[in-house]
């Protein structure tokens, strides 16, 4: 399965902010398996999910490195 470039960035930001996968999942209202799969790059996160990750981690979505096309969806 294809690995997504965002995966290591999401993991790094989560750790930098001091969250475990479980804590991030709880704050987002998703299962920890979803966070794990996103961070491994085996699951593609849609724009809404990436936006929520950025919000919970206190980041601007651009900091995660989201492609411009997905960024546009966040603002709609």
JSON list of C-alpha atoms in Angstrom, two decimals:
[
{"chain": "A", "resi": 1, "resn": "UNK", "atom": "CA", "xyz": [0.00, 0.00, 0.00]},
{"chain": "A", "resi": 2, "resn": "UNK", "atom": "CA", "xyz": [1.22, 3.51, -0.81]},
{"chain": "A", "resi": 3, "resn": "UNK", "atom": "CA", "xyz": [2.70, 5.54, 2.02]},
{"chain": "A", "resi": 4, "resn": "UNK", "atom": "CA", "xyz": [1.57, 9.15, 2.26]},
{"chain": "A", "resi": 5, "resn": "UNK", "atom": "CA", "xyz": [4.10, 11.95, 2.82]},
{"chain": "A", "resi": 6, "resn": "UNK", "atom": "CA", "xyz": [1.94, 13.51, 5.53]},
{"chain": "A", "resi": 7, "resn": "UNK", "atom": "CA", "xyz": [2.21, 10.47, 7.80]},
{"chain": "A", "resi": 8, "resn": "UNK", "atom": "CA", "xyz": [5.62, 11.20, 9.36]},
{"chain": "A", "resi": 9, "resn": "UNK", "atom": "CA", "xyz": [4.78, 14.88, 9.74]},
{"chain": "A", "resi": 10, "resn": "UNK", "atom": "CA", "xyz": [1.56, 14.14, 11.59]},
{"chain": "A", "resi": 11, "resn": "UNK", "atom": "CA", "xyz": [3.37, 11.73, 13.92]},
{"chain": "A", "resi": 12, "resn": "UNK", "atom": "CA", "xyz": [6.17, 14.23, 14.56]},
{"chain": "A", "resi": 13, "resn": "UNK", "atom": "CA", "xyz": [3.78, 17.08, 15.34]},
{"chain": "A", "resi": 14, "resn": "UNK", "atom": "CA", "xyz": [1.70, 14.85, 17.62]},
{"chain": "A", "resi": 15, "resn": "UNK", "atom": "CA", "xyz": [4.78, 13.85, 19.60]},
{"chain": "A", "resi": 16, "resn": "UNK", "atom": "CA", "xyz": [6.08, 17.43, 19.66]},
{"chain": "A", "resi": 17, "resn": "UNK", "atom": "CA", "xyz": [2.79, 18.57, 21.18]},
{"chain": "A", "resi": 18, "resn": "UNK", "atom": "CA", "xyz": [3.02, 15.80, 23.79]},
{"chain": "A", "resi": 19, "resn": "UNK", "atom": "CA", "xyz": [0.01, 13.73, 22.72]},
{"chain": "A", "resi": 20, "resn": "UNK", "atom": "CA", "xyz": [-0.19, 9.96, 22.58]},
{"chain": "A", "resi": 21, "resn": "UNK", "atom": "CA", "xyz": [-2.14, 8.40, 19.73]},
{"chain": "A", "resi": 22, "resn": "UNK", "atom": "CA", "xyz": [-4.87, 7.58, 22.24]},
{"chain": "A", "resi": 23, "resn": "UNK", "atom": "CA", "xyz": [-5.10, 11.18, 23.48]},
{"chain": "A", "resi": 24, "resn": "UNK", "atom": "CA", "xyz": [-5.25, 12.57, 19.95]},
{"chain": "A", "resi": 25, "resn": "UNK", "atom": "CA", "xyz": [-7.90, 10.03, 18.96]},
{"chain": "A", "resi": 26, "resn": "UNK", "atom": "CA", "xyz": [-10.02, 10.88, 22.01]},
{"chain": "A", "resi": 27, "resn": "UNK", "atom": "CA", "xyz": [-9.82, 14.63, 21.35]},
{"chain": "A", "resi": 28, "resn": "UNK", "atom": "CA", "xyz": [-10.78, 14.04, 17.71]},
{"chain": "A", "resi": 29, "resn": "UNK", "atom": "CA", "xyz": [-13.56, 11.59, 18.49]},
{"chain": "A", "resi": 30, "resn": "UNK", "atom": "CA", "xyz": [-12.07, 8.79, 16.37]},
{"chain": "A", "resi": 31, "resn": "UNK", "atom": "CA", "xyz": [-10.57, 5.41, 17.18]},
{"chain": "A", "resi": 32, "resn": "UNK", "atom": "CA", "xyz": [-6.88, 5.05, 17.96]},
{"chain": "A", "resi": 33, "resn": "UNK", "atom": "CA", "xyz": [-6.61, 2.58, 15.07]},
{"chain": "A", "resi": 34, "resn": "UNK", "atom": "CA", "xyz": [-7.49, 5.38, 12.65]},
{"chain": "A", "resi": 35, "resn": "UNK", "atom": "CA", "xyz": [-4.73, 7.61, 14.03]},
{"chain": "A", "resi": 36, "resn": "UNK", "atom": "CA", "xyz": [-2.26, 4.73, 13.87]},
{"chain": "A", "resi": 37, "resn": "UNK", "atom": "CA", "xyz": [-3.16, 3.93, 10.27]},
{"chain": "A", "resi": 38, "resn": "UNK", "atom": "CA", "xyz": [-2.85, 7.59, 9.25]},
{"chain": "A", "resi": 39, "resn": "UNK", "atom": "CA", "xyz": [0.56, 7.84, 10.92]},
{"chain": "A", "resi": 40, "resn": "UNK", "atom": "CA", "xyz": [1.76, 4.62, 9.28]},
{"chain": "A", "resi": 41, "resn": "UNK", "atom": "CA", "xyz": [0.60, 5.95, 5.95]},
{"chain": "A", "resi": 42, "resn": "UNK", "atom": "CA", "xyz": [-1.70, 3.00, 5.33]},
{"chain": "A", "resi": 43, "resn": "UNK", "atom": "CA", "xyz": [-4.85, 5.13, 5.53]},
{"chain": "A", "resi": 44, "resn": "UNK", "atom": "CA", "xyz": [-5.43, 8.34, 3.64]},
{"chain": "A", "resi": 45, "resn": "UNK", "atom": "CA", "xyz": [-6.88, 11.12, 5.78]},
{"chain": "A", "resi": 46, "resn": "UNK", "atom": "CA", "xyz": [-9.45, 13.27, 4.04]},
{"chain": "A", "resi": 47, "resn": "UNK", "atom": "CA", "xyz": [-9.36, 17.06, 4.25]},
{"chain": "A", "resi": 48, "resn": "UNK", "atom": "CA", "xyz": [-11.83, 17.16, 7.14]},
{"chain": "A", "resi": 49, "resn": "UNK", "atom": "CA", "xyz": [-9.71, 14.74, 9.19]},
{"chain": "A", "resi": 50, "resn": "UNK", "atom": "CA", "xyz": [-6.49, 16.62, 8.45]},
{"chain": "A", "resi": 51, "resn": "UNK", "atom": "CA", "xyz": [-8.16, 19.86, 9.43]},
{"chain": "A", "resi": 52, "resn": "UNK", "atom": "CA", "xyz": [-9.29, 18.32, 12.72]},
{"chain": "A", "resi": 53, "resn": "UNK", "atom": "CA", "xyz": [-5.79, 16.97, 13.43]},
{"chain": "A", "resi": 54, "resn": "UNK", "atom": "CA", "xyz": [-4.34, 20.44, 12.87]},
{"chain": "A", "resi": 55, "resn": "UNK", "atom": "CA", "xyz": [-7.02, 22.01, 15.06]},
{"chain": "A", "resi": 56, "resn": "UNK", "atom": "CA", "xyz": [-6.46, 19.61, 17.97]},
{"chain": "A", "resi": 57, "resn": "UNK", "atom": "CA", "xyz": [-2.68, 20.02, 17.74]},
{"chain": "A", "resi": 58, "resn": "UNK", "atom": "CA", "xyz": [-2.99, 23.81, 17.60]},
{"chain": "A", "resi": 59, "resn": "UNK", "atom": "CA", "xyz": [-1.47, 24.03, 14.14]},
{"chain": "A", "resi": 60, "resn": "UNK", "atom": "CA", "xyz": [-2.29, 25.86, 10.96]},
{"chain": "A", "resi": 61, "resn": "UNK", "atom": "CA", "xyz": [-3.13, 23.18, 8.38]},
{"chain": "A", "resi": 62, "resn": "UNK", "atom": "CA", "xyz": [-0.29, 24.50, 6.20]},
{"chain": "A", "resi": 63, "resn": "UNK", "atom": "CA", "xyz": [2.19, 23.44, 8.89]},
{"chain": "A", "resi": 64, "resn": "UNK", "atom": "CA", "xyz": [1.25, 19.81, 8.36]},
{"chain": "A", "resi": 65, "resn": "UNK", "atom": "CA", "xyz": [2.06, 20.27, 4.69]},
{"chain": "A", "resi": 66, "resn": "UNK", "atom": "CA", "xyz": [-1.31, 19.60, 3.18]},
{"chain": "A", "resi": 67, "resn": "UNK", "atom": "CA", "xyz": [-1.55, 19.84, -0.60]},
{"chain": "A", "resi": 68, "resn": "UNK", "atom": "CA", "xyz": [-3.26, 23.01, -1.83]},
{"chain": "A", "resi": 69, "resn": "UNK", "atom": "CA", "xyz": [-6.24, 21.18, -3.30]},
{"chain": "A", "resi": 70, "resn": "UNK", "atom": "CA", "xyz": [-7.12, 19.64, 0.05]},
{"chain": "A", "resi": 71, "resn": "UNK", "atom": "CA", "xyz": [-6.51, 22.95, 1.80]},
{"chain": "A", "resi": 72, "resn": "UNK", "atom": "CA", "xyz": [-9.21, 24.57, -0.35]},
{"chain": "A", "resi": 73, "resn": "UNK", "atom": "CA", "xyz": [-11.72, 21.95, 0.79]},
{"chain": "A", "resi": 74, "resn": "UNK", "atom": "CA", "xyz": [-11.08, 22.85, 4.43]},
{"chain": "A", "resi": 75, "resn": "UNK", "atom": "CA", "xyz": [-12.34, 26.36, 3.91]},
{"chain": "A", "resi": 76, "resn": "UNK", "atom": "CA", "xyz": [-15.63, 25.30, 2.35]}
]
